[in-house]
Coordinates of C-alpha atoms (C1' of nucleotides) in Angstrom, one line a residue:
Chain A
X553 CA -21.3 7.5 -4.5
X554 CA -24.2 6.6 -1.9
X555 CA -24.8 8.9 1.3
X556 CA -25.0 12.1 -1.0
X557 CA -28.1 13.1 -2.7
X558 CA -25.6 13.6 -5.9
X559 CA -25.9 17.7 -6.5
X560 CA -23.4 17.2 -9.7
X561 CA -19.6 17.7 -8.6
X562 CA -19.2 15.2 -5.7
X563 CA -19.7 16.2 -1.8
X564 CA -17.8 18.3 0.5
X565 CA -17.0 16.3 3.5
X566 CA -17.0 19.5 6.1
X567 CA -20.8 20.1 7.8
X568 CA -22.5 20.7 4.7
X569 CA -21.8 22.3 1.9
X570 CA -22.2 26.2 1.5
X571 CA -24.3 28.1 2.6
X572 CA -24.1 31.0 -0.1
X573 CA -24.4 31.3 -3.6
X574 CA -20.4 32.8 -3.5
X575 CA -19.1 29.8 -1.1
X576 CA -20.8 27.5 -3.5
X577 CA -19.2 29.1 -6.7
X578 CA -15.9 29.1 -4.5
X579 CA -15.9 25.9 -4.3
X580 CA -17.0 24.6 -7.9
X581 CA -13.8 26.7 -8.3
X582 CA -11.5 25.1 -6.3
X583 CA -12.8 21.3 -7.7
X584 CA -12.7 22.2 -11.1
X585 CA -8.9 23.9 -10.4
X586 CA -7.8 20.9 -9.0
X587 CA -8.7 18.6 -11.7
X588 CA -7.2 20.2 -14.2
X589 CA -4.0 20.8 -11.9
X590 CA -3.7 17.3 -10.3
X591 CA -5.0 15.9 -13.9
X592 CA -2.0 17.4 -15.6
X593 CA 1.0 17.5 -13.1
X594 CA 0.2 14.6 -11.0
X595 CA -0.7 14.7 -7.0
X596 CA 2.1 15.1 -5.8
X597 CA 3.4 17.7 -8.0
X598 CA 1.0 19.4 -7.7
X599 CA 1.1 22.3 -4.9
X600 CA -2.1 23.7 -3.1
X601 CA -1.1 26.8 -4.1
X602 CA -1.2 25.7 -7.7
X603 CA -4.6 24.6 -7.2
X604 CA -5.9 28.3 -5.5
X605 CA -4.1 30.2 -7.7
X606 CA -5.8 28.7 -10.7
X607 CA -8.7 28.5 -8.6
X608 CA -8.2 32.4 -8.4
X609 CA -8.5 32.6 -4.9
X610 CA -6.5 32.8 -2.1
X611 CA -3.9 29.9 0.0
X612 CA -6.2 30.0 3.1
X613 CA -9.7 29.8 1.3
X614 CA -8.5 26.3 0.3
X615 CA -9.5 24.4 3.7
X616 CA -12.4 26.6 3.8
X617 CA -14.0 23.8 2.1
X618 CA -11.2 20.9 2.2
X619 CA -9.8 19.2 5.1
X620 CA -6.8 18.2 4.0
X621 CA -5.3 17.8 0.3
X622 CA -5.7 14.1 -0.2
X623 CA -9.8 15.0 0.5
X624 CA -10.6 17.2 -3.1
X625 CA -8.2 14.1 -4.7
X626 CA -10.5 12.1 -3.3
X627 CA -14.3 14.0 -4.0
X628 CA -12.2 14.2 -7.8
X629 CA -12.2 10.2 -8.0
X630 CA -16.5 9.9 -6.3
X631 CA -17.6 13.0 -9.2
X632 CA -16.1 10.9 -12.3
X633 CA -16.9 8.0 -11.2
X634 CA -20.4 9.1 -11.1
X635 CA -19.8 11.1 -14.1
X636 CA -18.3 7.9 -16.2
X637 CA -21.4 6.1 -15.0
X638 CA -23.5 8.4 -15.7
X639 CA -22.5 8.1 -19.3
X640 CA -22.0 4.7 -20.2
X641 CA -26.2 4.3 -19.2
X642 CA -27.1 7.0 -21.6
X643 CA -24.7 6.1 -24.1
X644 CA -26.4 1.9 -23.5
X645 CA -29.5 2.7 -22.6
X646 CA -31.6 2.1 -25.8
X647 CA -29.2 -0.5 -27.3
X648 CA -31.0 -4.1 -28.6
X649 CA -28.7 -6.5 -26.9
X650 CA -25.5 -7.1 -25.1
X651 CA -23.2 -7.3 -27.6
X652 CA -24.4 -3.9 -29.0
X653 CA -24.5 -2.5 -26.1
X654 CA -20.4 -3.7 -25.5
X655 CA -20.1 -2.3 -28.9
X656 CA -21.6 1.6 -27.9
X657 CA -20.4 0.9 -24.5
X658 CA -16.6 1.3 -25.1
X659 CA -17.0 3.3 -28.1
X660 CA -18.4 5.9 -25.1
X661 CA -15.8 5.4 -22.9
X662 CA -13.5 6.3 -25.0
X663 CA -14.9 9.5 -26.3
X664 CA -15.5 10.7 -22.6
X665 CA -12.2 9.9 -21.6
X666 CA -11.3 11.9 -24.4
X667 CA -13.4 14.6 -23.1
X668 CA -12.3 14.1 -19.4
X669 CA -8.6 13.1 -19.9
X670 CA -7.1 15.3 -16.8
X671 CA -9.8 13.3 -14.2
X672 CA -9.4 10.3 -16.0
X673 CA -5.4 10.4 -14.9
X674 CA -6.8 11.3 -11.5
X675 CA -8.9 8.2 -11.2
X676 CA -5.3 6.5 -11.9
X677 CA -3.8 7.5 -10.2
X678 CA -5.5 7.1 -7.7
X679 CA -4.1 3.7 -6.8
X680 CA -1.7 4.8 -5.4
X681 CA -2.7 8.1 -3.5
X682 CA -6.3 6.7 -2.2
X683 CA -6.5 3.4 -2.8
X684 CA -9.6 2.9 -1.2
X685 CA -11.3 5.5 -3.5
X686 CA -10.1 3.7 -6.2
X687 CA -11.0 0.5 -5.3
X688 CA -14.4 1.8 -4.9
X689 CA -14.5 3.4 -8.0
X690 CA -13.8 -0.6 -9.8
X691 CA -15.9 -2.4 -7.2
X692 CA -18.8 0.2 -8.6
X693 CA -18.3 -0.6 -11.7
X694 CA -17.7 -3.8 -11.3
X695 CA -20.5 -4.6 -9.8
X696 CA -23.2 -3.1 -12.5
X697 CA -21.5 -4.3 -15.2
X698 CA -21.1 -7.8 -14.2
X699 CA -25.0 -7.8 -13.1
X700 CA -25.6 -6.7 -16.7
X701 CA -23.3 -9.9 -18.0
X702 CA -25.0 -12.8 -16.1
X703 CA -28.2 -11.5 -17.0
X704 CA -27.6 -11.6 -21.1
X705 CA -26.0 -14.5 -20.7
X706 CA -28.9 -15.8 -19.3
X707 CA -31.2 -14.1 -21.7
X708 CA -28.8 -16.2 -24.0
X709 CA -27.1 -13.1 -25.9
X710 CA -23.9 -13.9 -25.0
X711 CA -22.2 -16.8 -23.8
X712 CA -21.5 -18.7 -20.3
X713 CA -18.7 -18.1 -18.8
X714 CA -16.9 -17.3 -15.2
X715 CA -18.5 -12.9 -14.9
X716 CA -16.4 -12.1 -12.7
X717 CA -12.9 -12.9 -15.3
X718 CA -14.9 -11.3 -18.0
X719 CA -15.7 -8.3 -16.2
X720 CA -12.2 -7.2 -14.9
X721 CA -10.6 -8.4 -18.2
X722 CA -12.9 -6.1 -19.8
X723 CA -12.0 -2.7 -18.0
X724 CA -8.7 -3.8 -17.7
X725 CA -9.5 -3.5 -22.1
X726 CA -11.1 0.1 -21.7
X727 CA -9.0 1.3 -19.0
X728 CA -5.8 0.2 -21.5
X729 CA -7.1 1.5 -24.7
X730 CA -8.6 4.8 -22.9
X731 CA -5.3 5.4 -22.4
X732 CA -3.3 4.7 -24.8
X733 CA -6.1 6.2 -27.3
X734 CA -8.0 8.7 -25.5
X735 CA -4.9 10.3 -23.7
X736 CA -1.8 9.5 -24.6
X737 CA -2.4 9.3 -28.9
X738 CA -5.9 11.8 -28.5
X739 CA -5.5 12.1 -32.4
X740 CA -6.9 8.4 -33.3
X741 CA -10.0 8.1 -35.1
X742 CA -12.5 6.6 -32.2
X743 CA -14.8 4.8 -34.2
X744 CA -12.2 2.7 -35.4
X745 CA -10.7 1.7 -32.8
X746 CA -13.6 1.4 -30.8
X747 CA -14.9 -0.6 -33.3
X748 CA -11.5 -2.9 -33.8
X749 CA -12.0 -3.1 -29.8
X750 CA -15.6 -4.4 -29.7
X751 CA -14.9 -6.4 -32.0
X752 CA -12.1 -8.4 -30.0
X753 CA -14.1 -8.6 -26.9
X754 CA -17.2 -10.3 -29.2
X755 CA -15.7 -12.5 -31.4
X756 CA -12.3 -12.9 -30.0
X757 CA -9.0 -13.7 -31.7
X758 CA -10.5 -16.8 -33.0
X759 CA -10.3 -17.6 -37.0
X760 CA -13.9 -17.2 -38.2
X761 CA -15.3 -20.0 -39.4
X762 CA -15.4 -20.2 -43.2
X763 CA -18.9 -20.3 -44.0
X764 CA -22.9 -20.3 -41.9
X765 CA -22.4 -21.3 -39.3
X766 CA -25.1 -20.3 -36.2
X767 CA -25.9 -17.2 -35.3
Chain B
X44 CA 17.4 -2.9 -21.4
X45 CA 19.4 -2.3 -24.9
X46 CA 23.5 -0.8 -23.5
X47 CA 23.7 -2.9 -21.3
X48 CA 24.8 -7.3 -20.9
X49 CA 22.3 -8.1 -18.7
X50 CA 23.4 -10.4 -16.3
X51 CA 20.2 -10.0 -14.7
X52 CA 19.0 -7.1 -12.1
X53 CA 19.6 -4.4 -14.2
X54 CA 22.1 -1.6 -14.7
X55 CA 23.1 1.3 -12.9
X56 CA 23.8 4.6 -14.5
X57 CA 27.3 5.4 -12.8
X58 CA 30.6 4.9 -15.1
X59 CA 30.0 0.9 -14.4
X60 CA 28.8 -1.1 -11.6
X61 CA 30.6 -1.9 -8.2
X62 CA 34.7 -4.1 -8.6
X63 CA 34.5 -6.2 -5.8
X64 CA 32.0 -8.9 -4.7
X65 CA 31.2 -6.4 -1.2
X66 CA 29.6 -4.3 -3.9
X67 CA 27.8 -6.6 -5.9
X68 CA 25.9 -7.9 -2.8
X69 CA 25.7 -4.1 -0.9
X70 CA 24.1 -3.1 -4.6
X71 CA 21.7 -6.4 -5.1
X72 CA 21.2 -5.7 -1.2
X73 CA 19.7 -1.5 -1.7
X74 CA 18.0 -3.2 -5.4
X75 CA 15.4 -5.6 -3.3
X76 CA 14.8 -3.6 -0.9
X77 CA 14.3 -0.8 -3.0
X78 CA 11.5 -3.2 -5.0
X79 CA 10.2 -4.3 -1.7
X80 CA 9.8 -0.9 -0.3
X81 CA 8.4 1.2 -3.1
X82 CA 6.4 -1.8 -4.1
X83 CA 5.0 -2.1 -0.7
X84 CA 4.7 1.2 0.7
X85 CA 4.9 3.6 -3.2
X86 CA 7.0 5.6 -4.2
X87 CA 6.5 8.8 -2.3
X88 CA 5.9 7.0 1.3
X89 CA 9.5 5.4 0.7
X90 CA 12.4 7.9 1.9
X91 CA 16.0 6.5 1.2
X92 CA 16.8 5.5 4.9
X93 CA 13.8 2.9 4.8
X94 CA 15.5 1.2 1.7
X95 CA 18.7 1.2 3.6
X96 CA 18.1 0.6 6.8
X97 CA 15.7 -2.7 5.0
X98 CA 19.2 -3.3 3.1
X99 CA 21.4 -3.1 6.3
X100 CA 23.4 -0.5 5.2
X101 CA 24.3 3.4 6.5
X102 CA 22.4 5.5 4.5
X103 CA 25.3 7.7 2.7
X104 CA 25.6 4.1 1.0
X105 CA 23.0 4.6 -1.2
X106 CA 24.5 7.3 -3.4
X107 CA 27.2 5.6 -3.8
X108 CA 25.4 3.1 -5.8
X109 CA 22.6 5.5 -7.4
X110 CA 22.5 9.0 -8.2
X111 CA 18.9 9.5 -6.9
X112 CA 15.8 8.1 -5.6
X113 CA 13.8 8.4 -9.0
X114 CA 16.9 6.1 -10.6
X115 CA 16.6 3.2 -9.0
X116 CA 13.3 3.2 -9.6
X117 CA 14.1 3.5 -13.2
X118 CA 16.4 1.3 -12.5
X119 CA 13.5 -1.7 -11.2
X120 CA 11.2 -0.9 -14.2
X121 CA 13.3 -2.0 -16.6
X122 CA 14.5 -4.9 -14.4
X123 CA 10.3 -6.1 -14.0
X124 CA 10.1 -5.4 -18.1
X125 CA 13.7 -7.4 -18.7
X126 CA 12.2 -10.2 -16.3
X127 CA 8.4 -9.9 -17.5
X128 CA 9.6 -10.8 -21.2
X129 CA 11.9 -13.8 -20.2
X130 CA 9.3 -14.9 -18.1
X131 CA 6.3 -14.7 -20.7
X132 CA 9.3 -15.8 -24.4
X133 CA 9.1 -19.0 -21.4
X134 CA 6.0 -19.7 -20.8
X135 CA 5.2 -19.8 -24.8
X136 CA 7.8 -21.1 -26.3
X137 CA 6.8 -24.8 -27.6
X138 CA 3.1 -23.5 -27.8
X139 CA 1.5 -25.2 -31.4
X140 CA -0.2 -21.9 -32.7
X141 CA -1.1 -18.7 -31.3
X142 CA -4.4 -19.4 -29.6
X143 CA -2.4 -21.6 -27.5
X144 CA 0.2 -19.9 -26.9
X145 CA -2.1 -17.1 -25.5
X146 CA -3.6 -19.3 -23.0
X147 CA -0.1 -19.9 -21.9
X148 CA 0.8 -16.8 -21.8
X149 CA -2.2 -15.4 -19.6
X150 CA -1.6 -18.4 -17.3
X151 CA 2.2 -17.5 -17.0
X152 CA 1.3 -13.6 -16.3
X153 CA -1.3 -13.8 -13.3
X154 CA 1.6 -16.4 -11.8
X155 CA 4.0 -13.7 -12.5
X156 CA 2.6 -11.2 -11.0
X157 CA 1.7 -13.2 -8.3
X158 CA 5.3 -14.0 -7.3
X159 CA 5.8 -9.9 -8.2
X160 CA 3.6 -8.4 -6.3
X161 CA 6.5 -5.7 -5.2
X162 CA 7.8 -4.9 -8.3
X163 CA 4.6 -5.0 -10.3
X164 CA 3.7 -2.2 -8.6
X165 CA 6.4 -0.3 -9.0
X166 CA 5.5 -0.7 -12.8
X167 CA 2.4 0.4 -12.2
X168 CA 3.0 3.7 -10.3
X169 CA 6.1 4.0 -13.4
X170 CA 2.8 5.4 -14.3
X171 CA 3.2 8.5 -12.3
X172 CA 6.6 8.7 -11.2
X173 CA 8.4 7.6 -13.8
X174 CA 6.4 8.2 -16.8
X175 CA 9.2 7.8 -19.9
X176 CA 10.2 4.3 -17.8
X177 CA 6.4 3.4 -17.7
X178 CA 5.8 3.9 -21.7
X179 CA 9.4 2.1 -22.2
X180 CA 7.6 -1.0 -20.7
X181 CA 5.0 -1.1 -22.9
X182 CA 5.9 0.0 -26.2
X183 CA 8.7 -2.8 -26.2
X184 CA 6.1 -4.9 -25.0
X185 CA 3.4 -4.2 -27.1
X186 CA 5.6 -4.2 -30.6
X187 CA 6.6 -8.1 -29.3
X188 CA 3.2 -8.8 -29.3
X189 CA 1.9 -7.2 -32.4
X190 CA 4.3 -9.2 -34.3
X191 CA 3.1 -12.7 -32.6
X192 CA -0.5 -11.2 -33.9
X193 CA 0.3 -10.3 -37.2
X194 CA 2.3 -13.3 -38.1
X195 CA -0.7 -15.8 -36.7
X196 CA -2.9 -13.6 -38.2
X197 CA -0.9 -14.0 -41.6
X198 CA -1.2 -18.3 -41.1
X199 CA -4.8 -18.6 -40.1
X200 CA -4.6 -18.5 -36.7
X201 CA -6.3 -16.3 -35.1
X202 CA -8.6 -13.7 -37.5
X203 CA -7.7 -10.6 -39.3
X204 CA -7.9 -7.0 -37.1
X205 CA -6.6 -4.0 -35.9
X206 CA -3.5 -5.6 -33.8
X207 CA -2.6 -2.0 -32.3
X208 CA -5.7 -1.8 -31.0
X209 CA -5.9 -5.4 -29.8
X210 CA -2.3 -5.5 -28.1
X211 CA -3.6 -2.3 -26.1
X212 CA -7.1 -4.1 -25.3
X213 CA -5.2 -7.2 -24.4
X214 CA -2.3 -5.9 -22.2
X215 CA -4.8 -4.5 -20.9
X216 CA -6.9 -7.8 -19.4
X217 CA -3.9 -9.0 -18.4
X218 CA -2.4 -6.0 -16.6
X219 CA -6.4 -5.6 -14.5
X220 CA -6.3 -9.5 -14.1
X221 CA -3.1 -9.2 -12.9
X222 CA -4.3 -6.4 -9.7
X223 CA -7.0 -7.9 -9.0
X224 CA -6.7 -11.8 -9.0
X225 CA -2.7 -11.5 -8.7
X226 CA -2.2 -8.6 -6.5
X227 CA -5.5 -8.4 -4.5
X228 CA -6.9 -11.6 -4.5
X229 CA -4.1 -13.5 -4.0
X230 CA -5.8 -16.4 -2.8
X231 CA -7.8 -17.5 -6.2
X232 CA -7.6 -20.2 -8.5
X233 CA -5.1 -19.1 -10.9
X234 CA -5.7 -21.7 -13.5
X235 CA -9.1 -20.9 -13.3
X236 CA -9.0 -17.5 -13.9
X237 CA -6.1 -18.0 -16.8
X238 CA -9.0 -20.4 -18.2
X239 CA -12.1 -18.1 -18.5
X240 CA -9.8 -15.2 -19.9
X241 CA -7.8 -17.3 -22.6
X242 CA -11.7 -17.7 -23.0
X243 CA -13.2 -14.8 -23.4
X244 CA -9.5 -13.0 -25.6
X245 CA -9.7 -16.6 -27.9
X246 CA -13.9 -16.6 -28.5
X247 CA -15.4 -13.1 -27.3
X248 CA -18.5 -13.2 -25.5
X249 CA -21.1 -13.7 -28.7
X250 CA -23.2 -16.7 -28.1
X251 CA -21.4 -20.3 -29.1
X252 CA -23.0 -21.5 -32.6
X253 CA -25.4 -24.7 -31.1
X254 CA -23.3 -27.8 -33.3
X255 CA -20.8 -28.5 -35.4
X256 CA -18.2 -25.6 -36.4
X257 CA -15.0 -25.2 -37.6
X258 CA -11.4 -25.9 -35.8
Chain C
dT1293 C1' -28.8 49.5 10.9
dT1294 C1' -26.1 45.8 12.8
dG1295 C1' -24.2 41.7 14.8
dA1296 C1' -23.1 37.1 13.6
dA1297 C1' -22.5 33.6 10.7
dA1298 C1' -20.0 32.6 6.6
dC1299 C1' -16.2 33.3 3.9
dA1300 C1' -11.4 34.5 2.4
dT1301 C1' -6.4 35.8 3.0
dG1302 C1' -1.8 34.9 3.3
dA1303 C1' 2.3 35.0 6.5
dG1304 C1' 4.9 31.8 9.7
dT1305 C1' 4.8 27.4 11.7
dC1306 C1' 7.2 23.0 11.2
dA1307 C1' 7.8 18.7 9.8
dA1308 C1' 9.4 15.6 6.3
dC1309 C1' 12.8 14.2 3.2
dA1310 C1' 16.6 13.5 -0.8
dT1311 C1' 21.2 15.2 -1.1
dT1312 C1' 26.0 16.0 0.2
dC1313 C1' 30.0 15.4 2.5
dA1314 C1' 34.1 15.1 5.4
dG1315 C1' 36.3 11.6 7.3
dG1316 C1' 36.5 6.5 8.1
dT1317 C1' 37.5 1.3 7.2
dT1318 C1' 38.3 -2.7 4.0
dC1319 C1' 40.5 -4.5 0.2
dT1320 C1' 43.9 -5.6 -3.1
dG1321 C1' 48.3 -6.1 -5.9
dG1322 C1' 52.9 -5.8 -5.4
Chain D
dC1379 C1' 54.1 -4.1 4.9
dC1380 C1' 51.8 -0.5 2.4
dA1381 C1' 49.4 2.5 -1.0
dG1382 C1' 45.9 3.9 -3.4
dA1383 C1' 41.5 2.0 -4.8
dA1384 C1' 36.6 0.9 -3.4
dC1385 C1' 33.5 1.0 -0.5
dC1386 C1' 30.8 2.7 3.8
dT1387 C1' 29.1 6.1 6.8
dG1388 C1' 25.6 9.0 9.3
dA1389 C1' 25.2 14.2 11.2
dA1390 C1' 24.1 18.3 8.6
dT1391 C1' 22.1 20.8 5.1
dG1392 C1' 18.5 22.8 2.6
dT1393 C1' 14.0 23.1 0.2
dT1394 C1' 9.9 22.6 -0.1
dG1395 C1' 5.2 22.8 1.0
dA1396 C1' 1.2 20.9 3.8
dC1397 C1' -1.5 23.3 6.8
dT1398 C1' -2.9 27.6 10.9
dC1399 C1' -4.2 30.9 12.5
dA1400 C1' -5.4 36.0 13.7
dT1401 C1' -7.3 39.4 10.8
dG1402 C1' -10.2 40.7 7.9
dT1403 C1' -14.4 41.5 4.6
dT1404 C1' -19.0 40.2 2.7
dT1405 C1' -23.3 38.6 2.9
dC1406 C1' -28.0 38.9 5.2
dA1407 C1' -31.6 38.7 8.4
dA1408 C1' -33.9 40.6 12.5

DNA sequence: TTGAAACATGAGTCAACATTCAGGTTCTGG
DNA sequence: CCAGAACCTGAATGTTGACTCATGTTTCAA
């Protein structure tokens, strides 16, 4: 996320990528197949041969493109991070203020999870398969998020508070909602869920004041 | 969590438990060692021999008490569930109202996580090792939690809202805070974190009204 | 056309466990 | 003291699957 120019689907560690068109196609197929297999069966249940078969290439071909099983996995996590940040940035681009951005963000997040279930599971499993990649994923995320919150607080759009704590609480809430309503119950109404979630994040559990108070 | 009387540390599937004192002691040592090893190295990196060595018993002994590697793991998840619920129930026992209960709950939760880092990691890894146990863990949790919220709402102690969504958002927030400030940064000030978290959960991000409003 | 770089392949290697088992040792009631 | 139950043990077994490699095949610039 910081060393490569980001042509789209994460970089390979190897000395530079494929040289020919054929090579690029094969790499892409392997990456896609890996995401699908890891996301479905899980890292440890997935054999390299599952990936290569699913990609329609020979077993040995895998090692032409990746140094190890773990390496593809890490590449997928990094890729998912970049894509997620991109999707969120887009969705929030022209929100008039932070509270509205939160509302849009949570909706976009749920939507995104639902459209990328496999990669989402890969990210979660990274906590145990590639802890460093996992932490990097959330570190990058939380740093940008915290920036947003503290600036919004300065502008008076949200209350003051410990942004580090808030960011992690909010990320946790989104993550769990993504798991529950994006992956497990993928028939739930995304809009309803994200509205309810945004309401909690914005107003909290406290009972609303009965009548005219400030805003 | 439902078929055994709950003497303390989860049950074994086998036809009834150990008959002698020696047996009970050995079982306990295995359970403790397993929790420690799984929590530290992770499920797949942990060999049965790691557990038995750490417990100071022979390799074969493991299979006197457990049918398989997965079985101990599940037992640990169930045990952690019971203990966590117990700790939270206790901590919240004499809260005057739900908002206060949330405050106390999040503090107790962080504290508990910090005192049981290993088992906490086991629970999280269960999502991939024993998905059914993982879902059961959160199902049980969320059902009780939802009860609390809806009753509190009826009493007017908290606002009305989609309790299913709220529960999962709140569990997610706590879980991430537990990971970040309970496991990763175990030197953070638990009280400060839980106050900030409780404030977010109770009041949300919205800017506070300038002057006297309800409550 | 041609040689070499790039790419493709799958049988074979090898180490890492989970689980079994046949044979002890210790305890307990009678 | 004795039989049988309960418990303990670690060498041996069998499987699994990541990774290597020797041998092709394809591409492409000169």
